[in-house]
PDB file of C-alpha atoms in Angstrom:
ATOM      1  CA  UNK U1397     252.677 -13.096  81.296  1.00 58.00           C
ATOM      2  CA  UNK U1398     248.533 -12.703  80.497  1.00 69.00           C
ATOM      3  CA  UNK U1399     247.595 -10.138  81.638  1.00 82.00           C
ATOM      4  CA  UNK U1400     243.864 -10.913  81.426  1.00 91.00           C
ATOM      5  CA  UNK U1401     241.173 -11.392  83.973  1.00 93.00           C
ATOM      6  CA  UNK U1402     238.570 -14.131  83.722  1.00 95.00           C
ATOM      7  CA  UNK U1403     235.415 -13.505  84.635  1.00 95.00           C
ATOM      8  CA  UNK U1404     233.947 -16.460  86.840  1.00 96.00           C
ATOM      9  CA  UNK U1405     230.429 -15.582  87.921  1.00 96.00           C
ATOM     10  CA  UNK U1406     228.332 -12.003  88.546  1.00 96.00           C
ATOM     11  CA  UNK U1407     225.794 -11.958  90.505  1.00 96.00           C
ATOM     12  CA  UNK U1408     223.314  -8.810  91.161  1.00 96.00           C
ATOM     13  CA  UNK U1409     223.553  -6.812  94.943  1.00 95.00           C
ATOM     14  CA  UNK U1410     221.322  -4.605  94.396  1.00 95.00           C
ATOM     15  CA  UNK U1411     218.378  -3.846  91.783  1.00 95.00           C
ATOM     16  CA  UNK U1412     217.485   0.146  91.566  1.00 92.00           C
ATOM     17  CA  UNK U1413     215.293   2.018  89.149  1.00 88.00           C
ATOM     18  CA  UNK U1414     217.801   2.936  86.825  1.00 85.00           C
ATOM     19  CA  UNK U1415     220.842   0.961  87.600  1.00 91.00           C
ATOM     20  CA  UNK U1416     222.215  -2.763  89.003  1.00 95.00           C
ATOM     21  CA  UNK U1417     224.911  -3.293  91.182  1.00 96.00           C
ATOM     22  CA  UNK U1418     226.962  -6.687  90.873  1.00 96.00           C
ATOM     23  CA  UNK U1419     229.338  -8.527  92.980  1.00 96.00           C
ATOM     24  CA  UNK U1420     231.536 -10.292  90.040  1.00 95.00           C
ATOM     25  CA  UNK U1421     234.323 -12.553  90.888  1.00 96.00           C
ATOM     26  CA  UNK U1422     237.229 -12.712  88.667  1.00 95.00           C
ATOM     27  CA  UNK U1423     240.323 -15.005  88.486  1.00 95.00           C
ATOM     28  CA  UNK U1424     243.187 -12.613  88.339  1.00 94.00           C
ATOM     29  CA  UNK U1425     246.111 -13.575  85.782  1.00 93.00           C
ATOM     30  CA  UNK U1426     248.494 -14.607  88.733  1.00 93.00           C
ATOM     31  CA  UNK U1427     245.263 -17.225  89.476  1.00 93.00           C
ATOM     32  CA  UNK U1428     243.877 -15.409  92.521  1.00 95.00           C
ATOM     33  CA  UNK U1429     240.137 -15.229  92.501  1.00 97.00           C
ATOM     34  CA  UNK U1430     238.748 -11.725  94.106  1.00 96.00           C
ATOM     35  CA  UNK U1431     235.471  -9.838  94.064  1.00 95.00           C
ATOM     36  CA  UNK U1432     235.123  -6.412  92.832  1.00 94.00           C
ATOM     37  CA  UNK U1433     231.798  -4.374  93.088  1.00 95.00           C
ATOM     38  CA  UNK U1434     230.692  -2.919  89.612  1.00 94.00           C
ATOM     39  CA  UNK U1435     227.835  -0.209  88.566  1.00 95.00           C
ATOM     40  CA  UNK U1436     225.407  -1.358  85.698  1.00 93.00           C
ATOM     41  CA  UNK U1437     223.574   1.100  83.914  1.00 94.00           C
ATOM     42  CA  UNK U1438     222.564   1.879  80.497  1.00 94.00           C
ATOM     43  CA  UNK U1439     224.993   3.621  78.184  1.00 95.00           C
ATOM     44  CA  UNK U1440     223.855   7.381  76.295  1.00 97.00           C
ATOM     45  CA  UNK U1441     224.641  10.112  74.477  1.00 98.00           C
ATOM     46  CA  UNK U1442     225.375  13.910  75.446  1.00 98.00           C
ATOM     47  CA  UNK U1443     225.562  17.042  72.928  1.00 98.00           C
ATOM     48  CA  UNK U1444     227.305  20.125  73.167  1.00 98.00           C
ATOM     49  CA  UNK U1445     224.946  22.413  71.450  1.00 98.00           C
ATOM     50  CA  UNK U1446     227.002  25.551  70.021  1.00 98.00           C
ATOM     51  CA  UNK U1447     224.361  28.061  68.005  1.00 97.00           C
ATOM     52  CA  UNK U1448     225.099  30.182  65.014  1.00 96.00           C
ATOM     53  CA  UNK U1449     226.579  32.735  67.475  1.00 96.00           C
ATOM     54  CA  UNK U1450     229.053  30.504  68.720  1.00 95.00           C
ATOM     55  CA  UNK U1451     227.644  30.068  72.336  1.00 97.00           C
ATOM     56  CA  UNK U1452     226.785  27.172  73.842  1.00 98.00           C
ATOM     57  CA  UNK U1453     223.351  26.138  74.736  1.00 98.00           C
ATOM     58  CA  UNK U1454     223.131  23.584  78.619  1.00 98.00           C
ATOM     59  CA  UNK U1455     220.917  22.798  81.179  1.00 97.00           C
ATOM     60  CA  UNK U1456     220.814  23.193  84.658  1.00 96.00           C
ATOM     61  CA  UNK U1457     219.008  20.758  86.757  1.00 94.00           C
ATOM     62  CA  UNK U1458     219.067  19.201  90.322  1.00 93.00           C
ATOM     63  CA  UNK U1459     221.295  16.522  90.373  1.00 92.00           C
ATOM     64  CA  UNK U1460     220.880  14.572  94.169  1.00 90.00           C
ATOM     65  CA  UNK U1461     224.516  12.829  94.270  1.00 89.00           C
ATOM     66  CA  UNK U1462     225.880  16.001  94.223  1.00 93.00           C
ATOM     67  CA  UNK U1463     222.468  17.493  96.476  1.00 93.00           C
ATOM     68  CA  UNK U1464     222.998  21.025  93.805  1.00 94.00           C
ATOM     69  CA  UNK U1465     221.507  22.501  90.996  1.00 94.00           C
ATOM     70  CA  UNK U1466     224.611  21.164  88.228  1.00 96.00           C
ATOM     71  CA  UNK U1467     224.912  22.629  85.088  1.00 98.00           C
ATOM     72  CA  UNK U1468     225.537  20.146  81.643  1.00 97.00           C
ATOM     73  CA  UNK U1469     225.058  19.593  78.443  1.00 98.00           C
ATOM     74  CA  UNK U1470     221.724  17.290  77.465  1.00 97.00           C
ATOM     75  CA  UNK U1471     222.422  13.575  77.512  1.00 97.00           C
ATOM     76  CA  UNK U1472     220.824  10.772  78.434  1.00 95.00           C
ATOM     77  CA  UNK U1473     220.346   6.952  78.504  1.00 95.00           C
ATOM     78  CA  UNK U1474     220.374   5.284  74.518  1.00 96.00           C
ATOM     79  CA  UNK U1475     216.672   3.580  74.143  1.00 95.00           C
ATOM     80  CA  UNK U1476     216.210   0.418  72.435  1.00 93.00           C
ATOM     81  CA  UNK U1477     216.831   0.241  69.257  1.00 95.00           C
ATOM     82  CA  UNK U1478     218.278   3.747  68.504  1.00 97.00           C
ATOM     83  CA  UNK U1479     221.677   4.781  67.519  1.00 97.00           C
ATOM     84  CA  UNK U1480     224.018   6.963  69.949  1.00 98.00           C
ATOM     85  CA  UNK U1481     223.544   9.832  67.355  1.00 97.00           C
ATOM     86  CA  UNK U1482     219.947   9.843  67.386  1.00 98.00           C
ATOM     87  CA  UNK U1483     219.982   9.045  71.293  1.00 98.00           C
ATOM     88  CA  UNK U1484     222.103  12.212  71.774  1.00 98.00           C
ATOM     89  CA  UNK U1485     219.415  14.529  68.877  1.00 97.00           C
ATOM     90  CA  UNK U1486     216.757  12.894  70.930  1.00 96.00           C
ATOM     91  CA  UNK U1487     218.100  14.189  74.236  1.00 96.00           C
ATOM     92  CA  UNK U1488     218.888  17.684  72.600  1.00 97.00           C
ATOM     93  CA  UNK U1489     215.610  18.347  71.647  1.00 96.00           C
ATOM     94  CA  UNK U1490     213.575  16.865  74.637  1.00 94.00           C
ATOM     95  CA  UNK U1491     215.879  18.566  77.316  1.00 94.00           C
ATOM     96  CA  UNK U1492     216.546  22.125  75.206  1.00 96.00           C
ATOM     97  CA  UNK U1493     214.460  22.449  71.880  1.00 95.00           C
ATOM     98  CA  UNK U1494     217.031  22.905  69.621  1.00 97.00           C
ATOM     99  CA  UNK U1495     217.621  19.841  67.074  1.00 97.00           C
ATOM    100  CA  UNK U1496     221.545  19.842  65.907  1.00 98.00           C
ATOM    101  CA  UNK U1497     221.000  19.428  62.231  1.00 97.00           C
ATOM    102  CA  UNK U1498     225.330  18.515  62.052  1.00 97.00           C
ATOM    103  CA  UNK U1499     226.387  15.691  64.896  1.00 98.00           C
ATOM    104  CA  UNK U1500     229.779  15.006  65.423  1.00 96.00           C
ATOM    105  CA  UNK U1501     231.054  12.471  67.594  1.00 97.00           C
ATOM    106  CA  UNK U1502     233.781  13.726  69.615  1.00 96.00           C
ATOM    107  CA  UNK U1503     234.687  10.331  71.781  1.00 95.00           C
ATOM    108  CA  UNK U1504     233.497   7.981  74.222  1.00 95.00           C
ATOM    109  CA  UNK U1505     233.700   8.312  78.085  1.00 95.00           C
ATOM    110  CA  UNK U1506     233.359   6.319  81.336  1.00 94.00           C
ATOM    111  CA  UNK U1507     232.867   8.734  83.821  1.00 90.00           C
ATOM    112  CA  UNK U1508     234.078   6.209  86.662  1.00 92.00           C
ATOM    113  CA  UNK U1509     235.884   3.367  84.749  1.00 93.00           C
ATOM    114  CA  UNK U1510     236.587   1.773  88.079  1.00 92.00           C
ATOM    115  CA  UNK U1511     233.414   0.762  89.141  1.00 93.00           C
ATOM    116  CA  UNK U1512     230.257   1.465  86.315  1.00 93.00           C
ATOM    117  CA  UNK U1513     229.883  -0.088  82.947  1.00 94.00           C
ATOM    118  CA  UNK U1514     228.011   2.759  81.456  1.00 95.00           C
ATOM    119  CA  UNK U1515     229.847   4.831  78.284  1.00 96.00           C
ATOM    120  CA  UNK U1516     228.556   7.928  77.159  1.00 97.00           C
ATOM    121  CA  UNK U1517     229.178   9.050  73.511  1.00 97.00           C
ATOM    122  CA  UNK U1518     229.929  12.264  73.590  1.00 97.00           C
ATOM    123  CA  UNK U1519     228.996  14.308  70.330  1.00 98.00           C
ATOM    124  CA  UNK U1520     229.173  18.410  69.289  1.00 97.00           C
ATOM    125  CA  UNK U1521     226.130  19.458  67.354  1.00 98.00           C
ATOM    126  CA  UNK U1522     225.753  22.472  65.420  1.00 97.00           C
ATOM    127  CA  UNK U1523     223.378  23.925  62.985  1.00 97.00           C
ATOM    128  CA  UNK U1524     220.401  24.014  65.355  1.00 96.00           C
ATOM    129  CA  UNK U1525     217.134  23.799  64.535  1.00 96.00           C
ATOM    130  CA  UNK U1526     214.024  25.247  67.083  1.00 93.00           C
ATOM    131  CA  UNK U1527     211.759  22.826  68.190  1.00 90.00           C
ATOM    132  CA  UNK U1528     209.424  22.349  71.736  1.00 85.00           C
ATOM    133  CA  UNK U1529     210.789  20.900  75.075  1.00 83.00           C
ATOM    134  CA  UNK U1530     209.816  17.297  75.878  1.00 80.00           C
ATOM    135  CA  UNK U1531     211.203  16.878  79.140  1.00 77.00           C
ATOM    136  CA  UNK U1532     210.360  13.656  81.574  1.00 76.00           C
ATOM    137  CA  UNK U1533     207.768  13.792  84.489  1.00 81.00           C
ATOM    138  CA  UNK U1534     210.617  13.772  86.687  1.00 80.00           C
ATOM    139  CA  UNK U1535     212.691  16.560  84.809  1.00 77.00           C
ATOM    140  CA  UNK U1536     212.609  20.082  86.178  1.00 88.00           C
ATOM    141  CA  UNK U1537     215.559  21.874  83.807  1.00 90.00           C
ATOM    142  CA  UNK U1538     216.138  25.808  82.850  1.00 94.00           C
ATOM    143  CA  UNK U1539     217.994  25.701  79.782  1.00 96.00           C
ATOM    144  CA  UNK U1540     220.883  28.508  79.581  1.00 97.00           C
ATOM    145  CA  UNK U1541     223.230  30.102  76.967  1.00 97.00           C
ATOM    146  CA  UNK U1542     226.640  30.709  78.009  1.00 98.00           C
ATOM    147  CA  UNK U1543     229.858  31.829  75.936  1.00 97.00           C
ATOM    148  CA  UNK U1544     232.751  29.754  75.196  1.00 97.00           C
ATOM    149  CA  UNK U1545     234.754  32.229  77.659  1.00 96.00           C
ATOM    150  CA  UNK U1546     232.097  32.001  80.478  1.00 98.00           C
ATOM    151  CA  UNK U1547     231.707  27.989  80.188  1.00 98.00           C
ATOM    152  CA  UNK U1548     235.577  27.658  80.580  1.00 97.00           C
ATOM    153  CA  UNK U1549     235.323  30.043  83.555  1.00 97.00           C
ATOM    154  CA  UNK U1550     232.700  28.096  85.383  1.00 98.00           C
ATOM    155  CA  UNK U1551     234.654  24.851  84.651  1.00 98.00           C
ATOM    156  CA  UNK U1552     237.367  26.845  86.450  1.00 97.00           C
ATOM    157  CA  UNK U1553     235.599  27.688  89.052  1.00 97.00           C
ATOM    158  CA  UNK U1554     233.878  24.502  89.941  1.00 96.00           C
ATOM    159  CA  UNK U1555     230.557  25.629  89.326  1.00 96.00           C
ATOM    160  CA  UNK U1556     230.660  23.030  86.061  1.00 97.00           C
ATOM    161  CA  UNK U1557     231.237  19.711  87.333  1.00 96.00           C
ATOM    162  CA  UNK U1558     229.978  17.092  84.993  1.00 96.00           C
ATOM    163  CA  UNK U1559     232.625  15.232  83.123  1.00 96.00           C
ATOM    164  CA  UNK U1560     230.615  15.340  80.433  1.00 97.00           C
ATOM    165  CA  UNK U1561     229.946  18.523  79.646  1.00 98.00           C
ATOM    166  CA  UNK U1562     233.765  19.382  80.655  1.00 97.00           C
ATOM    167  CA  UNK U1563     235.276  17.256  78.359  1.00 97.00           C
ATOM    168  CA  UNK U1564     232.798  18.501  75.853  1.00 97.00           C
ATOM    169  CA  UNK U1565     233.831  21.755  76.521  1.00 97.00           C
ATOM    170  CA  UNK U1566     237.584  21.780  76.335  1.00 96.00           C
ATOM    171  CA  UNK U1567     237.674  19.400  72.725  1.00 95.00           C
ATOM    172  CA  UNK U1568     235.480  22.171  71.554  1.00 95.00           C
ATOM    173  CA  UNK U1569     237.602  24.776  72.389  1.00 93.00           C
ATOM    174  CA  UNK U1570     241.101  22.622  71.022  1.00 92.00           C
ATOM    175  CA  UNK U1571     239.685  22.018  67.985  1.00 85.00           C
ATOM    176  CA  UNK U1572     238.092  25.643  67.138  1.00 67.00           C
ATOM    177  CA  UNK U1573     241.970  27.194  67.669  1.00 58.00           C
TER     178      UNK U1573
END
């Protein structure tokens, strides 16, 4: 049997400053047509900055789904055209001031495959270089060190939520053993 859906028309619900939601109707493979909601937004890069020291340089910043102060690595949307490398170098510097001089791509993520369309490419960069802050008008971010240890105890603990920056976290930690 197929096992492919057919896309039959998407229309937009909603039109937001950063993101769209659509009502899409698909014809299932059985031949049922249904409607499922979907998330548009645009898809980024994210860094997990480790210094010479081996400690790992995030942010902490409001976040108001979560209505907390959450603590990640810098990421953000991929502008027109730029590659998800230099998206993710861009966000590094402009969110913490360090440049990674070495990017490596660690994978690609959906953070809620379900419903949103955006993939983050997720990258570990090393070799830092110092540079200035250039964060958005609407950014208000502390940028932190924390160890490998403390970063897996905070993932532990809840206090690191993002998928992100947990994934990030954990491949790090699997491939330095």
């Amino acid at each position: 049997m197929d096992k492919s859906f057919k896309l039959l028309s998407k229309d937009i619900a909603y039109e937001g400053n950063r993101l769209k939601m659509y009502n899409e109707w698909l014809e299932r493979p059985d031949g049922v047509t249904v409607s499922y909601d979907l998330i548009g937004n645009k898809n980024g890069a994210a860094v997990l900055l480790v210094d010479d020291d081996g400690s790992f340089i995030m942010i902490r910043q409001y976040r108001n789904s979560v209505n907390k102060m959450s603590i990640e690595v810098p990421g953000g949307s991929k502008e027109e055209n730029e590659s998800y490398e230099e998206c993710a170098a861009r966000e590094a510097v402009e969110e913490t001031g360090y440049l990674p001089q070495k990017l490596e791509l660690i994978c690609e993520s959906s953070s809620a495959v379900a419903i949103l369309d955006e993939i983050s490419f997720l990258y570990i960069g090393k070799c830092l270089k110092k540079k200035e802050t250039h964060f958005d008008p609407d950014e208000f971010i502390d940028i932190i060190k924390l160890t490998p240890d403390a970063a897996l105890e905070m993932i532990k603990s809840g206090e690191i939520i993002d998928s992100k920056t947990i994934i990030l976290v954990y491949a790090y930690l699997a491939a330095d053993k």
